[in-house]
Tab-separated table of C-alpha atoms and ligand atoms in Angstrom:
chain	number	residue	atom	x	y	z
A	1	UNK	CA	77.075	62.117	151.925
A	2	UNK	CA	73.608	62.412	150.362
A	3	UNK	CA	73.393	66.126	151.573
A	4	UNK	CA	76.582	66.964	150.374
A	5	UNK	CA	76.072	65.266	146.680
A	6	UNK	CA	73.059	67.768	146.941
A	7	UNK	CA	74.910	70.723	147.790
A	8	UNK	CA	76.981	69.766	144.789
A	9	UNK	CA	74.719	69.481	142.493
A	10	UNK	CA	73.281	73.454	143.641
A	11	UNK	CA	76.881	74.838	143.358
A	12	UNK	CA	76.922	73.378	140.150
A	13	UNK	CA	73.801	74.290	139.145
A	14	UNK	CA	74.731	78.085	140.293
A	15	UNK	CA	77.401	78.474	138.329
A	16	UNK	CA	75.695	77.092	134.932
A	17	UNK	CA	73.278	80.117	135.194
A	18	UNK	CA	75.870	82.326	136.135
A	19	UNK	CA	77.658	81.405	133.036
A	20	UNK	CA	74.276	81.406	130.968
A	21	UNK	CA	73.403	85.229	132.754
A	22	UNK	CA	76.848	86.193	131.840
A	23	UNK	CA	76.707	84.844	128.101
A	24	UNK	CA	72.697	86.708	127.682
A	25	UNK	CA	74.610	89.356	129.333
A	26	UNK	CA	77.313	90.164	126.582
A	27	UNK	CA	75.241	89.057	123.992
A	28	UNK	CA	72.425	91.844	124.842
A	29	UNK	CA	75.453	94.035	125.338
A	30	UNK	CA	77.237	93.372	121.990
A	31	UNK	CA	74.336	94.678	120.040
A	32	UNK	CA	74.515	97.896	122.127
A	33	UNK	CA	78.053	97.923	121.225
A	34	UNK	CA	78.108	98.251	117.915
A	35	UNK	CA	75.661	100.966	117.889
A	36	UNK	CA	77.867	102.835	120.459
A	37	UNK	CA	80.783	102.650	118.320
A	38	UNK	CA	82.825	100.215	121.287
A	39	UNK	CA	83.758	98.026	118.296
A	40	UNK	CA	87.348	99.302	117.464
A	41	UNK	CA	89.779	97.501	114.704
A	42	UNK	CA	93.240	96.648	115.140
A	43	UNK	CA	95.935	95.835	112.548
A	44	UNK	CA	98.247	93.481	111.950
A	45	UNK	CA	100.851	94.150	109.177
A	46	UNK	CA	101.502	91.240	106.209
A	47	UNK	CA	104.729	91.877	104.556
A	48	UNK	CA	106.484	90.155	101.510
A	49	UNK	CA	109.126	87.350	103.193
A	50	UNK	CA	112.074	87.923	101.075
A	51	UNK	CA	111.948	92.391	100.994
A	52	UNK	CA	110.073	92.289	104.238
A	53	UNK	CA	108.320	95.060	102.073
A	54	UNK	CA	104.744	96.074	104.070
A	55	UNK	CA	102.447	94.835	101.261
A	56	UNK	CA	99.348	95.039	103.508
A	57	UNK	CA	96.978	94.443	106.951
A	58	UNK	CA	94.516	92.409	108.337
A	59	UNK	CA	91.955	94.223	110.214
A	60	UNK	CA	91.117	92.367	113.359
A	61	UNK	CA	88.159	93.132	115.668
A	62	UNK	CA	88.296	94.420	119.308
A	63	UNK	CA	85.518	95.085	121.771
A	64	UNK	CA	85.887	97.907	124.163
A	65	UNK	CA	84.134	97.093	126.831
A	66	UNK	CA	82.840	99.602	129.512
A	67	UNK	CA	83.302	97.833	132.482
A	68	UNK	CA	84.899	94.435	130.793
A	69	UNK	CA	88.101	96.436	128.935
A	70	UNK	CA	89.396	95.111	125.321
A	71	UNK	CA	87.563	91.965	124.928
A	72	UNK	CA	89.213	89.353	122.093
A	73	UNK	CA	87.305	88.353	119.365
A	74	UNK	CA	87.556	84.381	120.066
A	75	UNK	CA	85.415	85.785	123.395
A	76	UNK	CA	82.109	87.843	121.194
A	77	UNK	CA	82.833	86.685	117.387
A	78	UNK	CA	81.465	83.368	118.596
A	79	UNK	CA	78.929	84.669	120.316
A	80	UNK	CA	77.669	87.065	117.332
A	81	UNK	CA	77.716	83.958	115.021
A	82	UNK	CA	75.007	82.516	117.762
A	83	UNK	CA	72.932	85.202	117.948
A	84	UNK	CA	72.972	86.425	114.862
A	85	UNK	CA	74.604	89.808	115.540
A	86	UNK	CA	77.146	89.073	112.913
A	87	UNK	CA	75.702	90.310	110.425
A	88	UNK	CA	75.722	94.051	111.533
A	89	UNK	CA	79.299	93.258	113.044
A	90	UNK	CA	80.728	91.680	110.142
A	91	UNK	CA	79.213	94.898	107.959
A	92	UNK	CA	80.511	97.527	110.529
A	93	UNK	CA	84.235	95.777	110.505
A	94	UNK	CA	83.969	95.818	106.381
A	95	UNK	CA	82.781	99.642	106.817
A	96	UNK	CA	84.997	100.992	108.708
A	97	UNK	CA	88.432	98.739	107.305
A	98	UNK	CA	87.685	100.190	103.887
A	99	UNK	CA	86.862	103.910	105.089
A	100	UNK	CA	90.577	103.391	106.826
A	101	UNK	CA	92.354	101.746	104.371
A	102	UNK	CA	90.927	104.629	101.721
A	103	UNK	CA	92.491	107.447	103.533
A	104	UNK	CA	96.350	105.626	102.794
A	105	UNK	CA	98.710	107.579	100.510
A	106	UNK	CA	100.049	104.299	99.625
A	107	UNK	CA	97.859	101.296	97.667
A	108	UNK	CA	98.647	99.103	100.680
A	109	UNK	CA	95.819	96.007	101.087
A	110	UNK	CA	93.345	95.099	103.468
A	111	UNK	CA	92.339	92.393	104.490
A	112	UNK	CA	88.926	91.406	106.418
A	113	UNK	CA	87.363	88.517	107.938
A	114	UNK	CA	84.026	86.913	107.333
A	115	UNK	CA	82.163	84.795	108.568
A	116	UNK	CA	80.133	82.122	107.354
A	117	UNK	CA	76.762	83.238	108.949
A	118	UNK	CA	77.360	86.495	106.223
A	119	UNK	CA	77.120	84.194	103.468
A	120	UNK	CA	73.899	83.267	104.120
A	121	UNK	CA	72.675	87.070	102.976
A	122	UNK	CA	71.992	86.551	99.224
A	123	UNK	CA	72.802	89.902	98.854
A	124	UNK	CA	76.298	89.705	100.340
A	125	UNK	CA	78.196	90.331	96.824
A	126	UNK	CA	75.681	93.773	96.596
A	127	UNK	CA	76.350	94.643	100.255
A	128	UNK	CA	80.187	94.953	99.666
A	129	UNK	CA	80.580	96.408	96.337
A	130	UNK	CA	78.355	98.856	97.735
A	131	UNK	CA	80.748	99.640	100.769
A	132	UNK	CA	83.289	99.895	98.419
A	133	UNK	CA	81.694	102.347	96.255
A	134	UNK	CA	80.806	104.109	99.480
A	135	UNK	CA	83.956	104.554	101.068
A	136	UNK	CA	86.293	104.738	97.664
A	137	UNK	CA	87.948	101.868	98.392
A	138	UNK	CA	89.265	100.523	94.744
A	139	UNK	CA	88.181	97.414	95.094
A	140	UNK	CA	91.919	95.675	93.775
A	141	UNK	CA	92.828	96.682	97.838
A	142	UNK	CA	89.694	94.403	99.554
A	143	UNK	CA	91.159	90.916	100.210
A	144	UNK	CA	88.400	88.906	102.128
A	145	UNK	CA	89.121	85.851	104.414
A	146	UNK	CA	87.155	82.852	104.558
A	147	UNK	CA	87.918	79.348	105.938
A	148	UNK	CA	86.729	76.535	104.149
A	149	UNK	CA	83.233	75.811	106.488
A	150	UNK	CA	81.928	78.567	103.885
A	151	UNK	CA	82.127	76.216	100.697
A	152	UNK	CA	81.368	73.632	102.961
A	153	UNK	CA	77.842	74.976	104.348
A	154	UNK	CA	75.949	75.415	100.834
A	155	UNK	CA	78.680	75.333	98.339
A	156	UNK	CA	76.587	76.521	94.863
A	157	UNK	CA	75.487	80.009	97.195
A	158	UNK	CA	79.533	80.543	98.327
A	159	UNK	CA	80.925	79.749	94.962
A	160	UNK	CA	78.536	82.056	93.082
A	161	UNK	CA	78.997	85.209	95.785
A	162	UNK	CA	83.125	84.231	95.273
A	163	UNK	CA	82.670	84.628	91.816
A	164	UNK	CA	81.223	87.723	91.693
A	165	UNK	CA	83.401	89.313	94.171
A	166	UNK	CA	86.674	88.092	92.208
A	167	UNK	CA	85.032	89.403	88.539
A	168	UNK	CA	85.395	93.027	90.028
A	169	UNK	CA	89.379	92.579	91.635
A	170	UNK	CA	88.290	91.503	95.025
A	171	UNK	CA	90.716	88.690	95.964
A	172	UNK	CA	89.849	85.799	98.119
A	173	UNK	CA	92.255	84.352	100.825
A	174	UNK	CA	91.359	81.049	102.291
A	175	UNK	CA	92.249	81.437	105.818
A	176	UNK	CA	93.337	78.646	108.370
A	177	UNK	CA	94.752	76.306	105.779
A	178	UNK	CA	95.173	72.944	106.439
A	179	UNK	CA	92.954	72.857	109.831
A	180	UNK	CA	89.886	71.836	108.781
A	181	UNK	CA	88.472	68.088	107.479
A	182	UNK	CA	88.232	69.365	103.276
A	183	UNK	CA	90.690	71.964	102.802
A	184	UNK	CA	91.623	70.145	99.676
A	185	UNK	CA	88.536	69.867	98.094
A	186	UNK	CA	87.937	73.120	99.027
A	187	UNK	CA	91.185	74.341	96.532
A	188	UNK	CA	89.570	72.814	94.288
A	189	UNK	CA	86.403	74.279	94.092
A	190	UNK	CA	87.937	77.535	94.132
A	191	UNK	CA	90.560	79.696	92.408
A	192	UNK	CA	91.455	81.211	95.496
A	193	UNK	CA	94.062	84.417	95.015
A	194	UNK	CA	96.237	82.983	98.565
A	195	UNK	CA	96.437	80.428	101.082
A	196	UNK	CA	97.269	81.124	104.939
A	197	UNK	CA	98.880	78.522	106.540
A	198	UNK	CA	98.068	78.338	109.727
A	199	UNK	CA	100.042	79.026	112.791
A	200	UNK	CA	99.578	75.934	114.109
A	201	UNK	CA	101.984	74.330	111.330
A	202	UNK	CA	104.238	77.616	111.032
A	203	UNK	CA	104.744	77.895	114.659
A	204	UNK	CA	106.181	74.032	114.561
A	205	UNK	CA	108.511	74.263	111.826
A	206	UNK	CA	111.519	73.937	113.607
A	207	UNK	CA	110.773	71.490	116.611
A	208	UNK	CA	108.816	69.245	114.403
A	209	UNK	CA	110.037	67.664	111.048
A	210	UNK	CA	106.368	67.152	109.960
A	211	UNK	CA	105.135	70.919	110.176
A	212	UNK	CA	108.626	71.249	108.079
A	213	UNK	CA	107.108	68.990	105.218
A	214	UNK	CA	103.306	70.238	105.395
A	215	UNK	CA	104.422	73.753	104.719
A	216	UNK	CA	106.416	72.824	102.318
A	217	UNK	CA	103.982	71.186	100.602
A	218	UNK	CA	101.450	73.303	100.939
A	219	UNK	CA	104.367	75.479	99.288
A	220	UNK	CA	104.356	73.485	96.991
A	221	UNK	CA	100.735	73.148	96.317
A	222	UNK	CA	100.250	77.173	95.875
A	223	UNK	CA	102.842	77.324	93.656
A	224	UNK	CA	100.910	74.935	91.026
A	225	UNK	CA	97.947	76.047	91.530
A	226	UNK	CA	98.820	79.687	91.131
A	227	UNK	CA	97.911	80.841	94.671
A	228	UNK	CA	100.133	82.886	96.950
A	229	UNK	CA	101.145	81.278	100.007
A	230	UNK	CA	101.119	83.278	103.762
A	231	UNK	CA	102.696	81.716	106.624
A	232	UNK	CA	100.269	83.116	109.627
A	233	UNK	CA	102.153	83.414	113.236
A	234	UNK	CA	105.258	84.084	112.754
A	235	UNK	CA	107.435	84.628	115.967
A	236	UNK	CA	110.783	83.366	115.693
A	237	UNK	CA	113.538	84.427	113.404
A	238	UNK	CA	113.999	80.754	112.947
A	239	UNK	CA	110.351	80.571	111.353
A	240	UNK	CA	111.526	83.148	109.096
A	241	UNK	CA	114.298	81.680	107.785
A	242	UNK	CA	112.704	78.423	106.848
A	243	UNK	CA	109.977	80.514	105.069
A	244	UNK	CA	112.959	82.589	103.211
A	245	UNK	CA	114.930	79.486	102.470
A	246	UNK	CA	111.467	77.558	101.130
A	247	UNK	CA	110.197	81.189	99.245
A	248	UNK	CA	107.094	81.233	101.332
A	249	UNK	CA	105.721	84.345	99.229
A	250	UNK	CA	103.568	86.402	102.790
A	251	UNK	CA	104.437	86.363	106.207
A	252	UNK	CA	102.128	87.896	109.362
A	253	UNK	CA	102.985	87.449	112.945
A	254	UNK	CA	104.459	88.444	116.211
A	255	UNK	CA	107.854	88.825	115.051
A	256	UNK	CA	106.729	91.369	112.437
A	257	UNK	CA	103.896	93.514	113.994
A	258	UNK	CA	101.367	92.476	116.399
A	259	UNK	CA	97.990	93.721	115.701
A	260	UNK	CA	97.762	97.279	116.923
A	261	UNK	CA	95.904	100.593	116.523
A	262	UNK	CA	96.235	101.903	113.037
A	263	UNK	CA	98.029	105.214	114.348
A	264	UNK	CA	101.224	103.082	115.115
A	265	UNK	CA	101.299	102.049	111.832
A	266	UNK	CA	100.946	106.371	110.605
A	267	UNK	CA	104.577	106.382	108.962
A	268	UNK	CA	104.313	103.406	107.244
A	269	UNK	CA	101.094	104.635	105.675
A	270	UNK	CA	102.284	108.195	104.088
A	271	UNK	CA	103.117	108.170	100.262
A	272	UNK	CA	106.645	109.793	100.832
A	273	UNK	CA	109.419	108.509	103.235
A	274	UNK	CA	107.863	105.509	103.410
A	275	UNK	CA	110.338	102.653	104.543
B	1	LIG	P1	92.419	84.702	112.349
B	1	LIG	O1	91.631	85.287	111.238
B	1	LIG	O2	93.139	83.426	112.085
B	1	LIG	O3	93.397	85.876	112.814
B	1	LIG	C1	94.721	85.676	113.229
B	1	LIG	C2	94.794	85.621	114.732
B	1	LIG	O4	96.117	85.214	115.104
B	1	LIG	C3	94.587	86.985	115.396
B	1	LIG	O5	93.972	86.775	116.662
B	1	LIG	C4	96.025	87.462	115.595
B	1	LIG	O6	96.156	88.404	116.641
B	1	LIG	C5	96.713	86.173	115.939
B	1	LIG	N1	98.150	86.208	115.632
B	1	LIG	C6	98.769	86.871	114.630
B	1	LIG	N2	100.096	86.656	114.650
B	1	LIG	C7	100.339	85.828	115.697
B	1	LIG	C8	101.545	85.234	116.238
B	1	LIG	O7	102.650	85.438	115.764
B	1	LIG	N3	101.378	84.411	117.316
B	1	LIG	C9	100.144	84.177	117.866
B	1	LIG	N4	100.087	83.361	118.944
B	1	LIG	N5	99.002	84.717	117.384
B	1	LIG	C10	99.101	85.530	116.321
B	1	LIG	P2	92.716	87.632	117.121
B	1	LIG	O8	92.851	89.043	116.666
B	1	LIG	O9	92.503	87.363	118.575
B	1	LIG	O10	91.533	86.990	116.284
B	1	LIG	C11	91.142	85.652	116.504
B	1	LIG	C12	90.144	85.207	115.490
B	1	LIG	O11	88.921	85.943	115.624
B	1	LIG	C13	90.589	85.447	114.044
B	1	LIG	O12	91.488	84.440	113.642
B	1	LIG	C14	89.256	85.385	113.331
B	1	LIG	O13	88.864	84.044	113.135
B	1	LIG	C15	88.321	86.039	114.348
B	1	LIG	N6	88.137	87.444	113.987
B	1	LIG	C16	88.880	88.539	114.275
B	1	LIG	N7	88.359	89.656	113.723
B	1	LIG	C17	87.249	89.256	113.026
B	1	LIG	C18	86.277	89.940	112.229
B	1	LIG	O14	86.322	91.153	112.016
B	1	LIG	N8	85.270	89.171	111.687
B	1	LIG	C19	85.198	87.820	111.896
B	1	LIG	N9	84.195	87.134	111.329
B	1	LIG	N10	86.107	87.155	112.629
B	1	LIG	C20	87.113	87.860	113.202
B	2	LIG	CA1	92.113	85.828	109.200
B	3	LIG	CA1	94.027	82.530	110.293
B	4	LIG	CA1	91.068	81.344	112.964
């Protein structure tokens, strides 16, 4: 019995450094990746609720891996925020959704993630407007998503990089609403353009009567404070009605466009017979 407690133990042991080889092993390859170009950005289309008029896109990441194939960004966005490497991730995803989103006929927005290892970088503020001027992008069309761990971290850095963001038409969506410990607070230290709800209340808003009330006060909420409201995950027609019925102002999900290469989107982005 000893013995085999032993042998335990070494299997066990085995597979931890497996799993720390394989994590050192992405992680060295990650950085090669983004100077390789195996970063690619997928798009996920945000449309008004009541129209279902395309009003804009989130850019999300994607890794093509060599040998691994398309790698999801809960897998190596993690990672990156470890190591560091998001900083020349998160400034390669800005890049390269602005130099897209300024070749559109139409004054569609995007929309891009970041994280709250960028907003460390004193300079972040500088860093974008200078993509912007860069690629062309007016900046009226950048909508950057934060969650609220960003205020939270070192609050009188975040606020003042908001700030000066917003005072040249950058808008600022606080992403993940309502899954956090201070999303309140976190309203109300900002004037934040729109609020995503997060899927994890939209996706429940027919099964569970409480989802039903916290979107509708969170509703609610944007509505007096002047934000826009997106419900995030939508997949079921059902969802979409209650956000019609309750004038939820966004929607993104499933059951309007999954993320996906840009060139499936190609008709949708020309300034004449669009619709
Ligand atoms: P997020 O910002 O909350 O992005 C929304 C996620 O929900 C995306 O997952 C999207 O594919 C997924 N989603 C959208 N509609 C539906 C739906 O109807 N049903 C379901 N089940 N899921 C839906 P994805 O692309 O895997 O990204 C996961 C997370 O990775 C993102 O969550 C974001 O936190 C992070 N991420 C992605 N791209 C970037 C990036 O460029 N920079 C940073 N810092 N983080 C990123
Ligand atoms: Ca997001
Ligand atoms: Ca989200
Ligand atoms: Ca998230």
């Amino acid at each position: 019995a000893k013995l085999e407690g032993r042998n335990t133990y070494r299997v066990f042991e085995a597979a931890m450094d497996e799993a720390v080889a394989e994590r050192l092993d992405l992680e060295c390859d990650l950085r090669r990746a983004i100077a390789e170009n195996e970063l690619t950005l997928h798009y996920q289309p945000q449309v008004n609720t009541g129209g279902r008029d395309l009003v804009g896109f989130e850019a999300l990441v994607r890794w093509r891996h060599p040998t691994r194939g398309l790698v999801p960004p809960s897998v190596f966005v993690p990672l990156a925020e470890q190591s560091g490497t998001i900083l020349s991730l998160g400034e390669w995803v800005l890049r390269a959704a602005c130099r897209e989103a300024a070749t559109w006929d139409r004054p569609l927005k995007i929309a891009v993630n970041l994280s709250p290892m960028q907003f460390q970088q004193a300079d972040l503020a500088d860093r974008i407007l200078a993509i912007l001027a860069e690629t062309g992008l007016p900046p009226a069309r950048l909508e950057l998503e934060i969650t609220e761990s960003v205020i939270i971290n070192d609050m009188a850095r975040a606020l003042g990089i908001l700030r000066r963001l917003k005072s040249f038409g950058i808008s600022i969506a606080m992403d993940d609403f309502g899954t956090g410990y201070s999303s309140l607070a976190t309203l109300q230290a900002f004037p934040f353009d729109k609020i995503k709800i997060d899927r994890s209340f939209v996706g429940h808003v027919e099964g569970s009567p409480q989802a039903a009330v916290i979107v509708r006060a969170v509703l609610s909420l944007g509505r007096s404070l002047g934000m826009g409201v997106v419900a995030e995950g939508v997949e079921t027609p059902d969802q979409m009605r209650f956000l019609t019925d309750e004038a939820c102002d966004e929607v993104q999900g499933y059951l309007v466009g999954k993320p996906q290469p840009i060139d499936v989107f190609a008709r949708y982005l020309r300034g004449e017979n669009a619709e």
